[in-house]
mmCIF file of C-alpha atoms in Angstrom:
data_model
loop_
_atom_site.group_PDB
_atom_site.id
_atom_site.type_symbol
_atom_site.label_atom_id
_atom_site.label_comp_id
_atom_site.label_asym_id
_atom_site.label_seq_id
_atom_site.Cartn_x
_atom_site.Cartn_y
_atom_site.Cartn_z
ATOM 1 C CA UNK G 21 70.441 105.274 145.652
ATOM 2 C CA UNK G 22 67.839 108.029 145.966
ATOM 3 C CA UNK G 23 66.347 109.470 142.813
ATOM 4 C CA UNK G 24 67.615 112.951 143.598
ATOM 5 C CA UNK G 25 71.169 111.674 144.016
ATOM 6 C CA UNK G 26 70.958 109.787 140.741
ATOM 7 C CA UNK G 27 69.619 112.846 138.909
ATOM 8 C CA UNK G 28 72.301 115.161 140.288
ATOM 9 C CA UNK G 29 75.064 112.658 139.649
ATOM 10 C CA UNK G 30 73.828 112.030 136.107
ATOM 11 C CA UNK G 31 73.821 115.723 135.197
ATOM 12 C CA UNK G 32 77.217 116.337 136.753
ATOM 13 C CA UNK G 33 78.657 113.382 134.806
ATOM 14 C CA UNK G 34 76.858 114.458 131.619
ATOM 15 C CA UNK G 35 78.246 117.971 131.769
ATOM 16 C CA UNK G 36 81.700 116.561 132.454
ATOM 17 C CA UNK G 37 81.462 114.069 129.565
ATOM 18 C CA UNK G 38 80.347 116.631 126.997
ATOM 19 C CA UNK G 39 82.464 119.454 128.390
ATOM 20 C CA UNK G 40 85.714 117.486 128.438
ATOM 21 C CA UNK G 41 84.762 115.938 125.073
ATOM 22 C CA UNK G 42 84.551 119.427 123.568
ATOM 23 C CA UNK G 43 87.763 120.374 125.344
ATOM 24 C CA UNK G 44 89.570 117.670 123.352
ATOM 25 C CA UNK G 45 89.369 119.907 120.285
ATOM 26 C CA UNK G 46 89.879 123.196 122.118
ATOM 27 C CA UNK G 47 93.066 122.641 124.127
ATOM 28 C CA UNK G 48 96.325 123.511 122.402
ATOM 29 C CA UNK G 49 98.288 120.331 122.961
ATOM 30 C CA UNK G 50 97.743 116.694 122.145
ATOM 31 C CA UNK G 51 98.600 115.462 125.639
ATOM 32 C CA UNK G 52 95.940 117.657 127.212
ATOM 33 C CA UNK G 53 93.498 116.519 124.534
ATOM 34 C CA UNK G 54 94.232 112.893 125.385
ATOM 35 C CA UNK G 55 93.555 113.365 129.070
ATOM 36 C CA UNK G 56 90.427 115.432 128.369
ATOM 37 C CA UNK G 57 89.131 112.481 126.338
ATOM 38 C CA UNK G 58 90.016 110.117 129.189
ATOM 39 C CA UNK G 59 87.964 112.251 131.654
ATOM 40 C CA UNK G 60 85.046 112.236 129.187
ATOM 41 C CA UNK G 61 85.153 108.444 128.983
ATOM 42 C CA UNK G 62 85.386 108.041 132.736
ATOM 43 C CA UNK G 63 82.315 110.270 133.112
ATOM 44 C CA UNK G 64 80.368 108.102 130.641
ATOM 45 C CA UNK G 65 81.575 104.931 132.391
ATOM 46 C CA UNK G 66 80.313 106.267 135.729
ATOM 47 C CA UNK G 67 76.997 107.259 134.068
ATOM 48 C CA UNK G 68 76.693 103.661 132.902
ATOM 49 C CA UNK G 69 76.997 102.597 136.558
ATOM 50 C CA UNK G 70 74.015 104.830 137.309
ATOM 51 C CA UNK G 71 72.140 102.948 134.588
ATOM 52 C CA UNK G 72 72.772 99.661 136.377
ATOM 53 C CA UNK G 73 75.470 98.471 133.957
ATOM 54 C CA UNK G 74 78.063 97.612 136.580
ATOM 55 C CA UNK G 75 80.345 95.414 134.519
ATOM 56 C CA UNK G 76 80.196 97.460 131.314
ATOM 57 C CA UNK G 77 80.701 100.714 133.239
ATOM 58 C CA UNK G 78 83.793 99.472 135.081
ATOM 59 C CA UNK G 79 85.189 97.944 131.878
ATOM 60 C CA UNK G 80 84.711 101.282 130.077
ATOM 61 C CA UNK G 81 86.497 103.220 132.806
ATOM 62 C CA UNK G 82 89.421 100.807 133.115
ATOM 63 C CA UNK G 83 89.850 100.277 129.370
ATOM 64 C CA UNK G 84 89.706 103.941 128.410
ATOM 65 C CA UNK G 85 92.072 105.119 131.144
ATOM 66 C CA UNK G 86 94.625 102.544 129.917
ATOM 67 C CA UNK G 87 93.979 103.431 126.297
ATOM 68 C CA UNK G 88 94.435 107.112 126.817
ATOM 69 C CA UNK G 89 97.661 106.492 128.747
ATOM 70 C CA UNK G 90 98.971 104.516 125.769
ATOM 71 C CA UNK G 91 97.776 107.218 123.410
ATOM 72 C CA UNK G 92 99.791 109.793 125.340
ATOM 73 C CA UNK G 93 102.880 107.657 124.755
ATOM 74 C CA UNK G 94 102.103 107.622 121.024
ATOM 75 C CA UNK G 95 101.952 111.412 121.085
ATOM 76 C CA UNK G 96 105.446 111.563 122.541
ATOM 77 C CA UNK G 97 106.667 109.006 119.994
ATOM 78 C CA UNK G 98 105.365 110.862 116.970
ATOM 79 C CA UNK G 99 106.191 114.352 118.018
ATOM 80 C CA UNK G 100 109.593 113.612 119.541
ATOM 81 C CA UNK G 101 109.164 116.078 122.338
ATOM 82 C CA UNK G 102 106.955 116.754 125.293
ATOM 83 C CA UNK G 103 103.674 117.229 123.492
ATOM 84 C CA UNK G 104 102.210 119.146 126.410
ATOM 85 C CA UNK G 105 104.585 121.973 125.502
ATOM 86 C CA UNK G 106 103.730 121.986 121.802
ATOM 87 C CA UNK G 107 100.859 124.325 120.967
ATOM 88 C CA UNK G 108 98.901 123.297 117.924
ATOM 89 C CA UNK G 109 95.928 124.364 115.865
ATOM 90 C CA UNK G 110 95.621 121.942 113.007
ATOM 91 C CA UNK G 111 92.086 122.026 111.671
ATOM 92 C CA UNK G 112 90.490 122.430 108.291
ATOM 93 C CA UNK G 113 86.981 123.595 107.443
ATOM 94 C CA UNK G 114 86.042 124.111 111.083
ATOM 95 C CA UNK G 115 82.862 126.051 110.261
ATOM 96 C CA UNK G 116 81.590 123.401 107.904
ATOM 97 C CA UNK G 117 82.384 120.693 110.485
ATOM 98 C CA UNK G 118 80.633 122.697 113.203
ATOM 99 C CA UNK G 119 77.591 123.055 110.942
ATOM 100 C CA UNK G 120 77.458 119.320 110.303
ATOM 101 C CA UNK G 121 77.859 118.629 114.030
ATOM 102 C CA UNK G 122 75.112 121.082 114.994
ATOM 103 C CA UNK G 123 72.747 119.662 112.341
ATOM 104 C CA UNK G 124 73.435 116.127 113.593
ATOM 105 C CA UNK G 125 72.787 117.140 117.194
ATOM 106 C CA UNK G 126 69.508 118.868 116.339
ATOM 107 C CA UNK G 127 68.384 115.826 114.285
ATOM 108 C CA UNK G 128 69.259 113.320 116.977
ATOM 109 C CA UNK G 129 67.797 115.485 119.748
ATOM 110 C CA UNK G 130 64.545 115.847 117.807
ATOM 111 C CA UNK G 131 64.380 112.087 117.415
ATOM 112 C CA UNK G 132 65.082 111.565 121.130
ATOM 113 C CA UNK G 133 62.345 113.986 122.174
ATOM 114 C CA UNK G 134 59.683 113.320 119.539
ATOM 115 C CA UNK G 135 59.727 109.551 119.183
ATOM 116 C CA UNK G 136 57.057 107.891 121.400
ATOM 117 C CA UNK G 137 59.382 105.435 123.136
ATOM 118 C CA UNK G 138 57.676 102.260 124.338
ATOM 119 C CA UNK G 139 57.268 101.422 128.002
ATOM 120 C CA UNK G 140 59.906 99.392 129.771
ATOM 121 C CA UNK G 141 59.618 95.674 129.075
ATOM 122 C CA UNK G 142 60.767 93.369 131.840
ATOM 123 C CA UNK G 143 62.883 94.134 134.859
ATOM 124 C CA UNK G 144 66.649 94.120 135.248
ATOM 125 C CA UNK G 145 68.084 90.928 136.779
ATOM 126 C CA UNK G 146 69.017 91.014 140.418
ATOM 127 C CA UNK G 147 72.681 90.386 139.647
ATOM 128 C CA UNK G 148 73.363 92.135 136.342
ATOM 129 C CA UNK G 149 76.940 90.929 136.019
ATOM 130 C CA UNK G 150 76.045 87.278 136.636
ATOM 131 C CA UNK G 151 73.262 87.545 134.071
ATOM 132 C CA UNK G 152 75.741 88.932 131.522
ATOM 133 C CA UNK G 153 78.173 86.125 132.243
ATOM 134 C CA UNK G 154 75.445 83.531 131.790
ATOM 135 C CA UNK G 155 74.384 85.141 128.501
ATOM 136 C CA UNK G 156 77.941 85.190 127.183
ATOM 137 C CA UNK G 157 78.507 81.552 128.103
ATOM 138 C CA UNK G 158 75.022 80.467 127.078
ATOM 139 C CA UNK G 159 72.585 81.820 124.556
ATOM 140 C CA UNK G 160 74.912 84.569 123.274
ATOM 141 C CA UNK G 161 78.054 82.509 123.002
ATOM 142 C CA UNK G 162 78.095 82.892 119.186
ATOM 143 C CA UNK G 163 78.624 86.622 119.649
ATOM 144 C CA UNK G 164 81.720 86.080 121.728
ATOM 145 C CA UNK G 165 82.917 83.320 119.420
ATOM 146 C CA UNK G 166 82.784 85.896 116.630
ATOM 147 C CA UNK G 167 84.340 88.753 118.569
ATOM 148 C CA UNK G 168 87.279 86.622 119.791
ATOM 149 C CA UNK G 169 88.784 85.814 116.338
ATOM 150 C CA UNK G 170 88.141 89.405 115.251
ATOM 151 C CA UNK G 171 90.192 90.649 118.175
ATOM 152 C CA UNK G 172 92.928 88.110 117.444
ATOM 153 C CA UNK G 173 92.984 89.088 113.735
ATOM 154 C CA UNK G 174 93.262 92.705 114.861
ATOM 155 C CA UNK G 175 96.294 91.909 116.981
ATOM 156 C CA UNK G 176 98.031 90.138 114.085
ATOM 157 C CA UNK G 177 97.106 92.797 111.528
ATOM 158 C CA UNK G 178 98.193 95.649 113.769
ATOM 159 C CA UNK G 179 101.612 94.032 114.396
ATOM 160 C CA UNK G 180 102.059 93.318 110.672
ATOM 161 C CA UNK G 181 101.189 96.909 109.742
ATOM 162 C CA UNK G 182 103.219 98.569 112.440
ATOM 163 C CA UNK G 183 106.382 96.410 112.403
ATOM 164 C CA UNK G 184 109.369 98.036 110.719
ATOM 165 C CA UNK G 185 110.811 94.943 109.083
ATOM 166 C CA UNK G 186 108.808 91.874 108.068
ATOM 167 C CA UNK G 187 109.935 88.537 106.653
ATOM 168 C CA UNK G 188 109.855 89.842 103.061
ATOM 169 C CA UNK G 189 112.375 92.520 104.029
ATOM 170 C CA UNK G 190 114.586 89.841 105.575
ATOM 171 C CA UNK G 191 114.250 86.938 103.129
ATOM 172 C CA UNK G 192 113.307 88.691 99.847
ATOM 173 C CA UNK G 193 110.088 88.667 97.868
ATOM 174 C CA UNK G 194 110.188 84.879 97.364
ATOM 175 C CA UNK G 195 111.414 84.225 100.906
ATOM 176 C CA UNK G 196 114.479 82.348 99.526
ATOM 177 C CA UNK G 197 117.318 84.683 100.562
ATOM 178 C CA UNK G 198 119.723 83.034 103.034
ATOM 179 C CA UNK G 199 121.122 84.310 105.279
ATOM 180 C CA UNK G 200 118.520 86.898 106.070
ATOM 181 C CA UNK G 201 119.272 90.528 105.208
ATOM 182 C CA UNK G 202 119.453 91.918 108.725
ATOM 183 C CA UNK G 203 120.986 95.255 109.722
ATOM 184 C CA UNK G 204 123.016 93.447 112.377
ATOM 185 C CA UNK G 205 124.087 89.808 112.017
ATOM 186 C CA UNK G 206 122.942 87.471 114.733
ATOM 187 C CA UNK G 207 122.832 83.831 115.697
ATOM 188 C CA UNK G 208 125.590 81.313 116.402
ATOM 189 C CA UNK G 209 128.859 81.639 114.441
ATOM 190 C CA UNK G 210 127.688 84.475 112.213
ATOM 191 C CA UNK W 4 67.330 110.907 134.548
ATOM 192 C CA UNK W 5 65.054 109.756 131.752
ATOM 193 C CA UNK W 6 65.609 108.020 128.435
ATOM 194 C CA UNK W 7 65.263 111.364 126.660
ATOM 195 C CA UNK W 8 67.913 113.098 128.759
ATOM 196 C CA UNK W 9 70.337 110.191 128.335
ATOM 197 C CA UNK W 10 69.801 110.279 124.559
ATOM 198 C CA UNK W 11 70.269 114.074 124.499
ATOM 199 C CA UNK W 12 73.643 113.738 126.259
ATOM 200 C CA UNK W 13 74.593 110.899 123.895
ATOM 201 C CA UNK W 14 73.630 113.046 120.923
ATOM 202 C CA UNK W 15 75.799 115.880 122.209
ATOM 203 C CA UNK W 16 78.788 113.519 122.564
ATOM 204 C CA UNK W 17 78.163 112.149 119.081
ATOM 205 C CA UNK W 18 77.949 115.661 117.590
ATOM 206 C CA UNK W 19 81.176 116.766 119.290
ATOM 207 C CA UNK W 20 82.846 113.636 117.923
ATOM 208 C CA UNK W 21 81.632 114.377 114.414
ATOM 209 C CA UNK W 22 83.050 117.892 114.659
ATOM 210 C CA UNK W 23 86.434 116.459 115.637
ATOM 211 C CA UNK W 24 86.459 113.709 113.029
ATOM 212 C CA UNK W 25 85.627 116.188 110.250
ATOM 213 C CA UNK W 26 87.754 119.135 111.293
ATOM 214 C CA UNK W 27 90.968 117.691 112.629
ATOM 215 C CA UNK W 28 94.054 117.236 110.427
ATOM 216 C CA UNK W 29 96.162 114.987 112.649
ATOM 217 C CA UNK W 30 95.294 111.318 112.221
ATOM 218 C CA UNK W 31 95.288 110.584 115.956
ATOM 219 C CA UNK W 32 92.985 113.562 116.604
ATOM 220 C CA UNK W 33 90.581 112.222 113.967
ATOM 221 C CA UNK W 34 90.601 108.948 115.864
ATOM 222 C CA UNK W 35 89.765 110.823 119.039
ATOM 223 C CA UNK W 36 86.696 112.224 117.269
ATOM 224 C CA UNK W 37 85.624 108.705 116.280
ATOM 225 C CA UNK W 38 86.137 107.585 119.870
ATOM 226 C CA UNK W 39 83.849 110.344 121.120
ATOM 227 C CA UNK W 40 81.182 109.302 118.652
ATOM 228 C CA UNK W 41 81.358 105.721 119.911
ATOM 229 C CA UNK W 42 81.289 107.097 123.462
ATOM 230 C CA UNK W 43 77.894 108.585 122.627
ATOM 231 C CA UNK W 44 76.747 105.319 121.071
ATOM 232 C CA UNK W 45 77.709 103.407 124.234
ATOM 233 C CA UNK W 46 75.817 105.840 126.449
ATOM 234 C CA UNK W 47 72.709 105.709 124.209
ATOM 235 C CA UNK W 48 72.831 101.899 124.169
ATOM 236 C CA UNK W 49 73.053 101.893 127.965
ATOM 237 C CA UNK W 50 70.062 104.197 128.156
ATOM 238 C CA UNK W 51 68.040 101.992 125.801
ATOM 239 C CA UNK W 52 68.988 98.956 127.852
ATOM 240 C CA UNK W 53 67.946 100.427 131.196
ATOM 241 C CA UNK W 54 64.787 102.249 130.118
ATOM 242 C CA UNK W 55 63.372 99.928 127.439
ATOM 243 C CA UNK W 56 64.500 96.323 127.809
ATOM 244 C CA UNK W 57 66.878 95.523 130.692
ATOM 245 C CA UNK W 58 67.699 91.982 129.639
ATOM 246 C CA UNK W 59 71.206 90.428 129.537
ATOM 247 C CA UNK W 60 71.133 90.452 125.713
ATOM 248 C CA UNK W 61 71.457 94.234 125.602
ATOM 249 C CA UNK W 62 74.597 94.086 127.697
ATOM 250 C CA UNK W 63 76.128 91.725 125.146
ATOM 251 C CA UNK W 64 75.446 94.284 122.439
ATOM 252 C CA UNK W 65 77.268 96.911 124.527
ATOM 253 C CA UNK W 66 80.269 94.634 124.838
ATOM 254 C CA UNK W 67 80.282 94.299 121.036
ATOM 255 C CA UNK W 68 80.306 98.095 120.647
ATOM 256 C CA UNK W 69 83.207 98.370 123.093
ATOM 257 C CA UNK W 70 85.046 95.638 121.140
ATOM 258 C CA UNK W 71 84.495 97.569 117.912
ATOM 259 C CA UNK W 72 86.001 100.639 119.573
ATOM 260 C CA UNK W 73 89.024 98.611 120.593
ATOM 261 C CA UNK W 74 89.519 97.262 117.085
ATOM 262 C CA UNK W 75 89.166 100.773 115.618
ATOM 263 C CA UNK W 76 91.829 102.128 117.941
ATOM 264 C CA UNK W 77 94.298 99.283 117.406
ATOM 265 C CA UNK W 78 94.061 99.380 113.623
ATOM 266 C CA UNK W 79 94.064 103.174 113.621
ATOM 267 C CA UNK W 80 97.272 103.292 115.610
ATOM 268 C CA UNK W 81 98.826 100.626 113.376
ATOM 269 C CA UNK W 82 97.981 102.592 110.227
ATOM 270 C CA UNK W 83 99.188 105.827 111.852
ATOM 271 C CA UNK W 84 102.464 104.113 112.753
ATOM 272 C CA UNK W 85 102.833 102.751 109.200
ATOM 273 C CA UNK W 86 102.172 106.206 107.713
ATOM 274 C CA UNK W 87 104.630 107.839 110.071
ATOM 275 C CA UNK W 88 107.273 105.204 109.407
ATOM 276 C CA UNK W 89 106.949 105.078 105.627
ATOM 277 C CA UNK W 90 106.530 108.741 104.763
ATOM 278 C CA UNK W 91 106.823 110.732 107.983
ATOM 279 C CA UNK W 92 103.181 111.752 107.702
ATOM 280 C CA UNK W 93 100.906 112.356 110.675
ATOM 281 C CA UNK W 94 98.248 114.456 108.928
ATOM 282 C CA UNK W 95 95.260 113.262 106.931
ATOM 283 C CA UNK W 96 96.050 115.689 104.084
ATOM 284 C CA UNK W 97 99.405 113.976 103.607
ATOM 285 C CA UNK W 98 97.717 110.609 103.010
ATOM 286 C CA UNK W 99 95.172 111.497 100.356
ATOM 287 C CA UNK W 100 96.430 108.998 97.747
ATOM 288 C CA UNK W 101 92.997 107.472 97.277
ATOM 289 C CA UNK W 102 91.180 110.805 96.958
ATOM 290 C CA UNK W 103 89.319 110.904 93.645
#
């Protein structure tokens, strides 16, 4: 890719990422906000591709598109109607929040511009994705061994939190109630 | 495209996310603000990787950040569902039990 193309593409994607990110809190419905966030994530994922991060960029795009689609379903669940038709303006202390955000941006931008960043050390591997796979299955396997149980624990915890009726509801606090207290009887011969 | 410009865009995303996380009342919208902040972190980490040390190790760090974002969303949705189910609340002001 030519340098000019990379520069133009980066700025287009950057404006899209920040613009749609800001739109999330400007549009008047949750569904539109969800899709604005999805576009912002897709723009960042494509910007990662420009930075040579092929695998991470594609993962970001795919994961966030799916996540935002699921989030839109949650909106419909909670609001019980088509959320795209439901105008909303539910904020508190917007000026204070804007002040904090502006201060944060100025601070981070000053750091980005004023810090004497070191020169690049090393060169990217020829096949970035293969190198990542080798790192995950080799020297950095401990990281993935840690992330995997965390993700599994998240699955279990999320189901436990979100489920309507757990075993204590069915079998009592000491789990000794038989038969289970179910809203509708089930099983053979019940 | 330089490291500075990438970091500037990442800072803008992070700042927009902070605004949302601090100002929104609906739990899911607060989570969207947190997502935007992590979006900025991912972009900044990608910039650091490409412009400072393009080794495979940096990519692993990015995967960890993406995993953290996934965990945050899953647990956030679970807590939001629990709140909605137990007390019909979908706003942060309705779940201020632990506020001092």
